[in-house]
Short mmCIF file of C-alpha atoms in Angstrom, two decimals:
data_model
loop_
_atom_site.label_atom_id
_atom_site.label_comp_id
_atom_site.label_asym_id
_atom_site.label_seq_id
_atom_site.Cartn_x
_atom_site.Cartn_y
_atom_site.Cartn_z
CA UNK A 1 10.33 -14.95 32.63
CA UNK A 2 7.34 -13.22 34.78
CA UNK A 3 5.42 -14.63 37.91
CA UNK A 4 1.91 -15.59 37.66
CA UNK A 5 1.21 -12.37 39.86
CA UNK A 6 2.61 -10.36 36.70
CA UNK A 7 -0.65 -11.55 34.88
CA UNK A 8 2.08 -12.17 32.32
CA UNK A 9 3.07 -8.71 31.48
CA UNK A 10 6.53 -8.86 31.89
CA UNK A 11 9.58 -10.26 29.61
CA UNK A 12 11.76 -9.21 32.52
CA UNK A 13 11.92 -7.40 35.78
CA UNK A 14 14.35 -4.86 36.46
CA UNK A 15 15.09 -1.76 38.10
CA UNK A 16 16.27 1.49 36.92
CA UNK A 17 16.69 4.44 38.55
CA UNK A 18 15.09 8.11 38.00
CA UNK A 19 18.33 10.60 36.84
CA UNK A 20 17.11 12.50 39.82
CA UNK A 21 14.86 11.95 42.58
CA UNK A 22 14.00 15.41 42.78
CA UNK A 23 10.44 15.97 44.50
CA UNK A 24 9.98 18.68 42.06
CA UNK A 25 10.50 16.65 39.14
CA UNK A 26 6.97 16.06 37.32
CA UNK A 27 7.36 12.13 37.19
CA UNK A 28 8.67 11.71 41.26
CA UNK A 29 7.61 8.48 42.35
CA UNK A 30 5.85 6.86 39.55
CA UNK A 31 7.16 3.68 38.71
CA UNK A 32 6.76 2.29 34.43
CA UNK A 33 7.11 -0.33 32.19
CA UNK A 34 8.42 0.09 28.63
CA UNK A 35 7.81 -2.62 25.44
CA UNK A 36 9.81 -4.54 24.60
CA UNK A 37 10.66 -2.78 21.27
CA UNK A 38 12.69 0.01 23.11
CA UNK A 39 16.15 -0.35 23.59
CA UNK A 40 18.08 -0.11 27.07
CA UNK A 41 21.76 -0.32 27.58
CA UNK A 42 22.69 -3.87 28.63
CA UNK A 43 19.55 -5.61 27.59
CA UNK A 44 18.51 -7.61 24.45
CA UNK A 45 15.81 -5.60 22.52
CA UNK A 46 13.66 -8.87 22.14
CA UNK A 47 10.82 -7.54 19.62
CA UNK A 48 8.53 -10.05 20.79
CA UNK A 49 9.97 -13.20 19.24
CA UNK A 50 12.63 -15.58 20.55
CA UNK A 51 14.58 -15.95 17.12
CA UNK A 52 14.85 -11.87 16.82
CA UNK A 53 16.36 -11.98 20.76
CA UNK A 54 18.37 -14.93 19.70
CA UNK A 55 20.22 -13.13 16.54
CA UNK A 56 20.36 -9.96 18.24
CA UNK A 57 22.93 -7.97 20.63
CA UNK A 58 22.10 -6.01 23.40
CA UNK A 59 21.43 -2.70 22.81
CA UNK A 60 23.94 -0.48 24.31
CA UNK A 61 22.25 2.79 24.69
CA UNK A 62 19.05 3.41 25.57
CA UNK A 63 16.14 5.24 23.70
CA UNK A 64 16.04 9.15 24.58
CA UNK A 65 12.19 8.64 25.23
CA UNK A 66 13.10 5.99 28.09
CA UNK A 67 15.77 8.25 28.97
CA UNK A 68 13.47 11.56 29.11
CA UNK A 69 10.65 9.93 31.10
CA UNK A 70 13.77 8.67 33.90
CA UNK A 71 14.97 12.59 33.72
CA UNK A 72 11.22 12.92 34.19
CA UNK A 73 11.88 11.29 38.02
CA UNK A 74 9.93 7.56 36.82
CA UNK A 75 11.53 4.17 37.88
CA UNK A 76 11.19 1.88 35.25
CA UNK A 77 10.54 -1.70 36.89
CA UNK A 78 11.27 -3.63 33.60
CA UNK A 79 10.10 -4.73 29.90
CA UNK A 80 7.46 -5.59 28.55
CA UNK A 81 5.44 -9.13 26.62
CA UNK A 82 4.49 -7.61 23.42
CA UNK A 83 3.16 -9.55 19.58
CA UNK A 84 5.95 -10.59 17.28
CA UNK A 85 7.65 -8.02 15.46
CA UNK A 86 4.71 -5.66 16.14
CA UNK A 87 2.65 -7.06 13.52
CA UNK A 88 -0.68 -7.40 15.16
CA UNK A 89 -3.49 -6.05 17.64
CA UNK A 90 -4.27 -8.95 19.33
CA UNK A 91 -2.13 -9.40 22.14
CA UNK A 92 -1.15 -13.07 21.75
CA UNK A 93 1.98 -14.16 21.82
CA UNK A 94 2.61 -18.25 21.14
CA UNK A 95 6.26 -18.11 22.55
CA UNK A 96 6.35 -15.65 25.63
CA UNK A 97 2.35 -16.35 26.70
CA UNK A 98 -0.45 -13.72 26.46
CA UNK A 99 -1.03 -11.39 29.23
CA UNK A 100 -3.88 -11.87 31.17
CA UNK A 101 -6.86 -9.12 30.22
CA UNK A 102 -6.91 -7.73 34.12
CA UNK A 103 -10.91 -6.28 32.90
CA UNK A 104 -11.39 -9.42 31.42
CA UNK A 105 -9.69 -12.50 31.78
CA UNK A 106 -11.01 -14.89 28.97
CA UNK A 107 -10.66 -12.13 26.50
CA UNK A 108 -7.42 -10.84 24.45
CA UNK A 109 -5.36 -7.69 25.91
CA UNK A 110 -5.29 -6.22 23.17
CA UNK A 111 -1.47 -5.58 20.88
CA UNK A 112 0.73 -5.04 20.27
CA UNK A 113 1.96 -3.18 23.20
CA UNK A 114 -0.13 -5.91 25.05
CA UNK A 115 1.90 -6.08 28.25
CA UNK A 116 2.57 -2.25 29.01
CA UNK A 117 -1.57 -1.38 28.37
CA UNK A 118 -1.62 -5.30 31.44
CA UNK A 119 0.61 -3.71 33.98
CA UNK A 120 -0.95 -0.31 33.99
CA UNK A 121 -4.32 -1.79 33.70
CA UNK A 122 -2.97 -4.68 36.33
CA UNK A 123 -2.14 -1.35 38.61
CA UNK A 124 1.31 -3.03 38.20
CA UNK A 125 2.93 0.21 37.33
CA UNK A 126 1.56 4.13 37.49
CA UNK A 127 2.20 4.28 33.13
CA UNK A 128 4.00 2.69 30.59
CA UNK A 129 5.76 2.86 27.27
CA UNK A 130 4.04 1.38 23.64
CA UNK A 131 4.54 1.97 19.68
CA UNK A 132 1.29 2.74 18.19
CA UNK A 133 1.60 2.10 14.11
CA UNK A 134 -1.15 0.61 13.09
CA UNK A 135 -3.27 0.51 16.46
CA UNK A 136 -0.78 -0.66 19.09
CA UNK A 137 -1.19 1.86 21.61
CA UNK A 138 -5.10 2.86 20.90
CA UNK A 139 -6.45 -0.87 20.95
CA UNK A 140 -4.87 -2.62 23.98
CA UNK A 141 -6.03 0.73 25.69
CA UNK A 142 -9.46 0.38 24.75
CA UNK A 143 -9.57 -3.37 25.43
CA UNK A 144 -7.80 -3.04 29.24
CA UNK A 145 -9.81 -0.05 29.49
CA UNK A 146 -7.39 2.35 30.39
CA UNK A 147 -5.84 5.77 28.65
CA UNK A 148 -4.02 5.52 26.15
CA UNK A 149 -2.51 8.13 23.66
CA UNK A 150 -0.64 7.67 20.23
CA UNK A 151 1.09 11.27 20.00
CA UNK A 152 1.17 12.96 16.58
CA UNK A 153 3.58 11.33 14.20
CA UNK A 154 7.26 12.12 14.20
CA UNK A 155 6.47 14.72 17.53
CA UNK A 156 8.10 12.20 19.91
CA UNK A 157 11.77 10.65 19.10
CA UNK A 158 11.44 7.14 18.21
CA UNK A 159 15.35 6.48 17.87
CA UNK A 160 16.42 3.40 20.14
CA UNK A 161 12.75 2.28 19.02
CA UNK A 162 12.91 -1.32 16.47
CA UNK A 163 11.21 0.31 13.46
CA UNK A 164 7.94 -1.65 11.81
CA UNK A 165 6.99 1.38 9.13
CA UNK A 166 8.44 4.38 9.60
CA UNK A 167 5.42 6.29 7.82
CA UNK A 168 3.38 5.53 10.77
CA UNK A 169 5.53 4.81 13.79
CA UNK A 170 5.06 6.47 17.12
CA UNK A 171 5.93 6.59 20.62
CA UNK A 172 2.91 6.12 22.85
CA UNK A 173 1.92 5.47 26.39
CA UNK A 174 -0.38 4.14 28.77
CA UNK A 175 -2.36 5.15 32.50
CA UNK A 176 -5.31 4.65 34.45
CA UNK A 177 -6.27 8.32 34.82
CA UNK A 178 -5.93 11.62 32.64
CA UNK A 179 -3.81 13.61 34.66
CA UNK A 180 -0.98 11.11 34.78
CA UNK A 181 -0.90 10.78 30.77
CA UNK A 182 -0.80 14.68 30.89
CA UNK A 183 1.96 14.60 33.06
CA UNK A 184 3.64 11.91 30.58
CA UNK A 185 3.52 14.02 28.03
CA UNK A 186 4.99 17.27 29.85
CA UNK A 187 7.80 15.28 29.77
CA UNK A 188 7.70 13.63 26.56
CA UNK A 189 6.17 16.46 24.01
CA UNK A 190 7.64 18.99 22.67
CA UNK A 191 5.39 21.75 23.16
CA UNK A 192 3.73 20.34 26.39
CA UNK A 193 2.65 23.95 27.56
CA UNK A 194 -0.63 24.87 26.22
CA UNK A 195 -3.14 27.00 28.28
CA UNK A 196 -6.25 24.66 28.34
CA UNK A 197 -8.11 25.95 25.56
CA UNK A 198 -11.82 25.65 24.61
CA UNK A 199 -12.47 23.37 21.58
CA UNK A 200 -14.04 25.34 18.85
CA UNK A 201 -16.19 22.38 17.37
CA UNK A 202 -16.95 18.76 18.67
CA UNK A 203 -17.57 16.46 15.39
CA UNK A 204 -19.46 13.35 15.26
CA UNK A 205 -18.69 11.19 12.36
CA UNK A 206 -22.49 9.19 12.53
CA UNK A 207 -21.15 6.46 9.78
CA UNK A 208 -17.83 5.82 11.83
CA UNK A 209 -20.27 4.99 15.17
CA UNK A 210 -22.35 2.83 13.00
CA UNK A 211 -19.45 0.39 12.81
CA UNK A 212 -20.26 -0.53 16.83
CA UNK A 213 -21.65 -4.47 17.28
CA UNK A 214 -22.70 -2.71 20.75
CA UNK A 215 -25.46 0.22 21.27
CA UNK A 216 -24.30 3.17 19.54
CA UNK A 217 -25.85 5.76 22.16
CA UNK A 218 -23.63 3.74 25.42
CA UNK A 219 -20.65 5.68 23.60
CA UNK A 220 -21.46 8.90 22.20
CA UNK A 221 -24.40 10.19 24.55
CA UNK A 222 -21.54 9.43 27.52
CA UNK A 223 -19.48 12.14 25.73
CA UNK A 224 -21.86 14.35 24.29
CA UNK A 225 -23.79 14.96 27.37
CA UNK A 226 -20.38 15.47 29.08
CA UNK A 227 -19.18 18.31 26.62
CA UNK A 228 -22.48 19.89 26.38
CA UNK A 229 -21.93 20.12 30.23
CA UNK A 230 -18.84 22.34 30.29
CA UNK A 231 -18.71 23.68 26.97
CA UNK A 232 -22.90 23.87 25.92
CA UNK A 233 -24.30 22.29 22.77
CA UNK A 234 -23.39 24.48 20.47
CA UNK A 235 -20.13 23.17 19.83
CA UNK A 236 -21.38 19.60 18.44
CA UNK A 237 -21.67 18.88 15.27
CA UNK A 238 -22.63 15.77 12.98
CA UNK A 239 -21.08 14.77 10.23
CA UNK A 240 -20.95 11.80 7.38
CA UNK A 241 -16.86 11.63 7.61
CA UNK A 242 -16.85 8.74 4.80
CA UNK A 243 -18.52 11.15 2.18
CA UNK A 244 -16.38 13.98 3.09
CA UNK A 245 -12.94 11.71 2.61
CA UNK A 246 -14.57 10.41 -0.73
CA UNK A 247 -15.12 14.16 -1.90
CA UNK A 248 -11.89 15.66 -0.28
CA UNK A 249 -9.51 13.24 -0.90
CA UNK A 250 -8.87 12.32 -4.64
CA UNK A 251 -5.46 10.04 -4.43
CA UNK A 252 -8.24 7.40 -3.12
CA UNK A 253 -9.51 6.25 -5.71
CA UNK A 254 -7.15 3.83 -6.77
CA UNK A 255 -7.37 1.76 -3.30
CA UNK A 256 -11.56 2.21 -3.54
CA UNK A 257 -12.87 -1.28 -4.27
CA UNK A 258 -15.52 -1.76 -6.57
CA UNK A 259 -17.99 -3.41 -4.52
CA UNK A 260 -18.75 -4.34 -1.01
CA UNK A 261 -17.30 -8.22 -0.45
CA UNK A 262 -19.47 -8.80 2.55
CA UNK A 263 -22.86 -7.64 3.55
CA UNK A 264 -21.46 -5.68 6.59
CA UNK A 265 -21.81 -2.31 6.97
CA UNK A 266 -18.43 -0.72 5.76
CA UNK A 267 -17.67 2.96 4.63
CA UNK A 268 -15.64 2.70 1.19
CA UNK A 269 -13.80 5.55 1.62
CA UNK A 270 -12.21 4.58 5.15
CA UNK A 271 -11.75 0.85 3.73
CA UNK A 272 -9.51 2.73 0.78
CA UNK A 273 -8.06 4.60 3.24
CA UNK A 274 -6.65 1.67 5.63
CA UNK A 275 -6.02 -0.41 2.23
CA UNK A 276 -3.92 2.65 1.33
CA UNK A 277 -2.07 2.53 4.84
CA UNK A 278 -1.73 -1.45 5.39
CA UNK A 279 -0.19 -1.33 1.88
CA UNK A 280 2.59 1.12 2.95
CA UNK A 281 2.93 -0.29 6.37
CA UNK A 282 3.54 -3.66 4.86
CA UNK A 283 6.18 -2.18 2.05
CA UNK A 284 8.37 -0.51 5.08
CA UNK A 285 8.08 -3.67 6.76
CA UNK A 286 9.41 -5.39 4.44
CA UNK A 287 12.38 -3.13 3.97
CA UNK A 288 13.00 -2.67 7.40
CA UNK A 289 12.72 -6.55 8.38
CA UNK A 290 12.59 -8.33 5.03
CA UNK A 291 16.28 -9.48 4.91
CA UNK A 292 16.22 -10.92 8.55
CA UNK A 293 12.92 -12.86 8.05
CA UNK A 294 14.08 -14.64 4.82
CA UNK A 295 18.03 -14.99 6.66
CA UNK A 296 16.03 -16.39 9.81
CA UNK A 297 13.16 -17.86 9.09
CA UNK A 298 11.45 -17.04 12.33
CA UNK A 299 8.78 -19.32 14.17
CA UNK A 300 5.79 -17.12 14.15
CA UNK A 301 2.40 -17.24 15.62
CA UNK A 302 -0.91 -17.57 13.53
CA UNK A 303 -2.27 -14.08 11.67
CA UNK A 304 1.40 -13.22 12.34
CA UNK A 305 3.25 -15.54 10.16
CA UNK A 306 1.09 -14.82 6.88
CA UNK A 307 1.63 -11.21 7.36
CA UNK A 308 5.23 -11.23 8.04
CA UNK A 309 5.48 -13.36 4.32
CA UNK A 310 2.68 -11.19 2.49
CA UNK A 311 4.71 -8.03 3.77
CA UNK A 312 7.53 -9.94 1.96
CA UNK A 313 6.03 -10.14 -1.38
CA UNK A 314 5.42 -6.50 -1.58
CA UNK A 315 6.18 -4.69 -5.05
CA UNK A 316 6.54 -0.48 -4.86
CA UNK A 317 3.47 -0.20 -7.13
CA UNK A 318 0.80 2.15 -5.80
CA UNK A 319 3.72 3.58 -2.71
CA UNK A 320 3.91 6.85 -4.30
CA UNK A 321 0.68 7.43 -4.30
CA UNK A 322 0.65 6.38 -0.91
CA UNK A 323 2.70 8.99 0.05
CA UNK A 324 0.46 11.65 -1.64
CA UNK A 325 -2.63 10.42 -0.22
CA UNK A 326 -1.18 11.28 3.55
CA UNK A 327 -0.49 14.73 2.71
CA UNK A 328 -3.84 15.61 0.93
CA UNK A 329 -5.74 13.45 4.08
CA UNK A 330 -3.79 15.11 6.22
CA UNK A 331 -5.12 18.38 4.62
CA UNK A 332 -9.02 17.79 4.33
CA UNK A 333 -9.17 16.75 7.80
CA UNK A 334 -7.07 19.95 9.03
CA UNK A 335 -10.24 21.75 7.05
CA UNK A 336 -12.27 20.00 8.58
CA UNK A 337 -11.04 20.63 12.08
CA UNK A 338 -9.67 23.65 11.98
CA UNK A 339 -7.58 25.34 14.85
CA UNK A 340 -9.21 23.90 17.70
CA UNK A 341 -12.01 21.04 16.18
CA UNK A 342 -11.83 17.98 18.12
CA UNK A 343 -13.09 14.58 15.86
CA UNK A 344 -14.51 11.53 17.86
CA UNK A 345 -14.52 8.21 17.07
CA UNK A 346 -14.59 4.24 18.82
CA UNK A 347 -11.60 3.65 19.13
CA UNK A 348 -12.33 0.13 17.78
CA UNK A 349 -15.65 -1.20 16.72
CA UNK A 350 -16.48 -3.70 19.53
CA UNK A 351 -15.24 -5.66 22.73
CA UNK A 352 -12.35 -7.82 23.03
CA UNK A 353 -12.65 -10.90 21.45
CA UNK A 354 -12.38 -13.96 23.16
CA UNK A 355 -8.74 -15.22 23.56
CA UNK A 356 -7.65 -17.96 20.77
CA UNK A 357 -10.54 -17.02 17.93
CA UNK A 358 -9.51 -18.39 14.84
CA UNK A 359 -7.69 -15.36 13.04
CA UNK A 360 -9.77 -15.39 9.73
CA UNK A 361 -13.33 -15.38 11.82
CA UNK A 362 -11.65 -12.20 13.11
CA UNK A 363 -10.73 -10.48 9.81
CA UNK A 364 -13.86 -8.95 9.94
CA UNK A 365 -13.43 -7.11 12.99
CA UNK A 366 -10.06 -6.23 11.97
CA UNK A 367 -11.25 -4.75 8.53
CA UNK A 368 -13.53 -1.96 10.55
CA UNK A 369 -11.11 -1.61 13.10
CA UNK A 370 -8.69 -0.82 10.82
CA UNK A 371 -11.18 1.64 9.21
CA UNK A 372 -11.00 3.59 12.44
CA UNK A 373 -7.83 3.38 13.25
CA UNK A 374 -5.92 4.29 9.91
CA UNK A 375 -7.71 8.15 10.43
CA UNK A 376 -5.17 9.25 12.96
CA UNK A 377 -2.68 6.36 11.23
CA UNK A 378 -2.42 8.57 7.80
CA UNK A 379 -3.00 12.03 9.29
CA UNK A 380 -0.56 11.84 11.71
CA UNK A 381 -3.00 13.30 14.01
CA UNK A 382 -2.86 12.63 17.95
CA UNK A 383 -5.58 10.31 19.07
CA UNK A 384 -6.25 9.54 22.95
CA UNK A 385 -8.56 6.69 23.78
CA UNK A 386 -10.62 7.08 26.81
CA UNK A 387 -12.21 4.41 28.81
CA UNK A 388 -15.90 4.29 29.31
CA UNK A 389 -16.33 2.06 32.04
CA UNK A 390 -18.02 -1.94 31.28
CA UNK A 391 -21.13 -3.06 28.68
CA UNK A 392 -21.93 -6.58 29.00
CA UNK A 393 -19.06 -6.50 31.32
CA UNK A 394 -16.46 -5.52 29.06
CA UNK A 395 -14.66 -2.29 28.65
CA UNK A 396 -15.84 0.13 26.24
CA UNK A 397 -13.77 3.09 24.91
CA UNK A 398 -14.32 6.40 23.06
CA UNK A 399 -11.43 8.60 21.27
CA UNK A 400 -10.58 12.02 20.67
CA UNK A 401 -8.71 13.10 17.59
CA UNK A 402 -7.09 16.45 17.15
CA UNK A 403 -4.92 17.99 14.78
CA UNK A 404 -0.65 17.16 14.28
CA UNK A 405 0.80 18.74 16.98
CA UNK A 406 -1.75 20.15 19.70
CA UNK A 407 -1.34 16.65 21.19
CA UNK A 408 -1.11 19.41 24.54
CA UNK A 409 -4.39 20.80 24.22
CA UNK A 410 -5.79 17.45 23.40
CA UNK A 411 -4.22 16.12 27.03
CA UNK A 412 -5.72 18.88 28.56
CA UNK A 413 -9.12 18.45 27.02
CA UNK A 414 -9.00 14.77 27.90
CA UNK A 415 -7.90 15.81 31.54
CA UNK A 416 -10.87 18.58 31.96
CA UNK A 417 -13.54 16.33 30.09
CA UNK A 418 -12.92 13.20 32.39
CA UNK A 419 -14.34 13.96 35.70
CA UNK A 420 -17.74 14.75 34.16
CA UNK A 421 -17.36 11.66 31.46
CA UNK A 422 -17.39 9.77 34.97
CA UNK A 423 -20.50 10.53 35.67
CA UNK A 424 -22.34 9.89 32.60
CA UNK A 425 -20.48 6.35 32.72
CA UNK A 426 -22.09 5.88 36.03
CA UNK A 427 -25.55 6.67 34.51
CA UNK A 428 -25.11 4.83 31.90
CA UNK A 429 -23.54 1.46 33.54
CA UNK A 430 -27.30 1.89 35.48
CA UNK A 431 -29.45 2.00 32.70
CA UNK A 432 -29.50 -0.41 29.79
CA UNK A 433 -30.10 1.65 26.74
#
């Protein structure tokens, strides 16, 4: 088990070495952490739970993406805590301890690749491994306020990777600054080499940032101002992204619900669309996992248990029309990017919430987040989340979507966008809007 200094991030500490140690390899010197959902030779793939390491063998290979970034000239310096079986974006963990928030300490990390997004944000490692299906790369990012990216789906190998739905899995990572994710992905992606090229359009989805509980303007004007810097105002646009789903995007009518439960602001159409996504999420689940679970019966944490058993009770009605609701979303949003159109969004509606909240006073929360995060979830689309420095001292973070597979050019935008997105942070830190 980890020290105290670990802030908890670690399952276990170990060492291995780069294939190489090159100087001219891209990754020379950088030390990582990976989840513990990967597999490497000689160790127990733990996914999180005790009764899953306990029933399990060790793996004995390890995952080509842990093998590519070692190629790559990283160290890896061991595994990492993560949420049980995946299946949540908290970042609690009842049997291995949570890891400590290192931005802030009486709030959750963030899951479910809660300890990689610690160490990096810890400065305990240079990057580190996650899976991102539902939000597990994007939200512990946001909430440690570091960079994170969940690549476009099926772009990065996810063999030697425990599956939790196969329709959304990814391989993701984690670091404090832009030009080491870039450097990540020269080594991960397979079509790293893009010249940096100009975004075409900016879009601002105004319903998406009315889902914020914290100023709207703290997060967009920070990244408006900074592309109207380097790229002039032309290129921003403003859109109602809800209304354009609802008129694009036909196959969603049969998750739309016919009225509003709460009296929170929601956007139907993005509501369908994570119902949609949480449905098929929770029917792979259930395939993949189903068996062990009832074989088992697993100890699991709160929020974590009823999901594992709701997954369980899932029927294949509605699936196929799951499946043809990513392919026409994936579509209208191409549209509505085109080539080089770059979407923003929060990356999740508010701060971390404080650790051990009641899970059902959080469902809430969850309901928008999900409502953000299922965009790049049923596209496929690459997403990085960007840190925007501290409001009310806690982190704050914007994304950038683009479309499948220029997860390059959307590194390099990230990279060229930062150093002026510093400064507006700054500014904005200074004044209270």
């Amino acid at each position: 088990m980890a020290k105290a200094s670990d802030y908890g991030a670690f399952m276990e500490r170990f060492i291995l070495q780069p294939s190489s140690s090159s100087h001219e390899l891209p990754l020379n010197g950088l030390t990582f952490a990976v989840k513990d959902i990967f597999d490497v030779d000689g160790y127990v793939t733990g996914f999180g739970n005790p009764d899953w390491a306990r029933t399990h063998q060790a793996a004995m290979l390890t995952a080509p993406s842990v093998l590519a970034v070692l190629k790559g000239g990283a160290t890896c310096v061991g595994k990492t805590v993560m949420d049980e079986m995946a299946y949540s974006i908290n970042g609690e963990n009842k049997h291995y301890g949570t890891p400590t928030n290192p931005k802030a300490p009486d709030r959750v990390p963030g899951g479910s690749s809660s300890g990689s997004a610690v160490a990096v944000g810890a400065m305990l490692v240079d990057f580190s491994l996650g899976s991102d299906t539902g939000g597990s790369v994007r939200v512990p990012a946001s909430y440690c306020g570091i960079f994170g990216i969940r690549p476009s789906h099926g772009v990065v190998s996810t063999t030697g990777v425990i599956p939790m739905a196969q329709s959304f899995d990814t391989v993701g990572w984690f670091a404090r600054d832009p030009e080491i994710l870039n450097r990540v992905g020269h080594v991960l992606l397979p079509f790293p080499d893009v010249n940096p090229v100009t975004p075409n359009q900016i879009i601002i989805p105004e319903d998406c940032f009315r889902l914020l509980s914290i100023p709207i303007d703290r997060v967009t004007q920070v990244l408006v101002k900074s592309v109207e810097k380097l790229f002039g105002s032309d290129i921003v646009k403003h859109v109602i992204l809800g209304d354009y789903v609802e008129d694009k995007v036909t196959s969603l009518k049969p998750f739309m619900s016919k009225e509003n439960q709460t009296q929170e602001y929601n956007i139907p159409s993005l509501a369908a669309l994570s119902t949609a996504m949480r449905l098929l999420q929770r029917y792979e689940f259930k395939n993949n996992h189903g068996e062990w679970v009832r074989a088992v019966q697993p100890d699991l944490g709160p929020g974590i248990r009823e999901r594992v058993w709701e997954a369980l009770g899932t029927t294949d009605e509605k699936i196929d029309v799951c499946q043809s609701l990513k392919t026409e979303f994936r579509s209208a949003l191409t549209d509505l990017l085109g080539d080089s159109g770059v979407l923003v969004l929060p990356t999740v509606p508010g701060p971390p919430p404080k650790l051990q909240t009641d899970p059902t006073t959080l469902e809430s929360f969850r309901a928008r987040a999900f409502s953000l995060l299922s965009i790049a979830g049923v596209s496929g689309f690459c997403q990085v989340s960007i840190p925007l420095g501290l409001y009310d001292n806690l982190p704050v973070a914007v994304s950038l979507l683009a479309k499948h597979g220029s997860d390059g050019f959307l590194l390099n935008l990230v990279q060229t966008l930062y150093g002026s997105i510093k400064e507006q942070v700054e500014v904005a830190e200074k004044t209270s809007y």
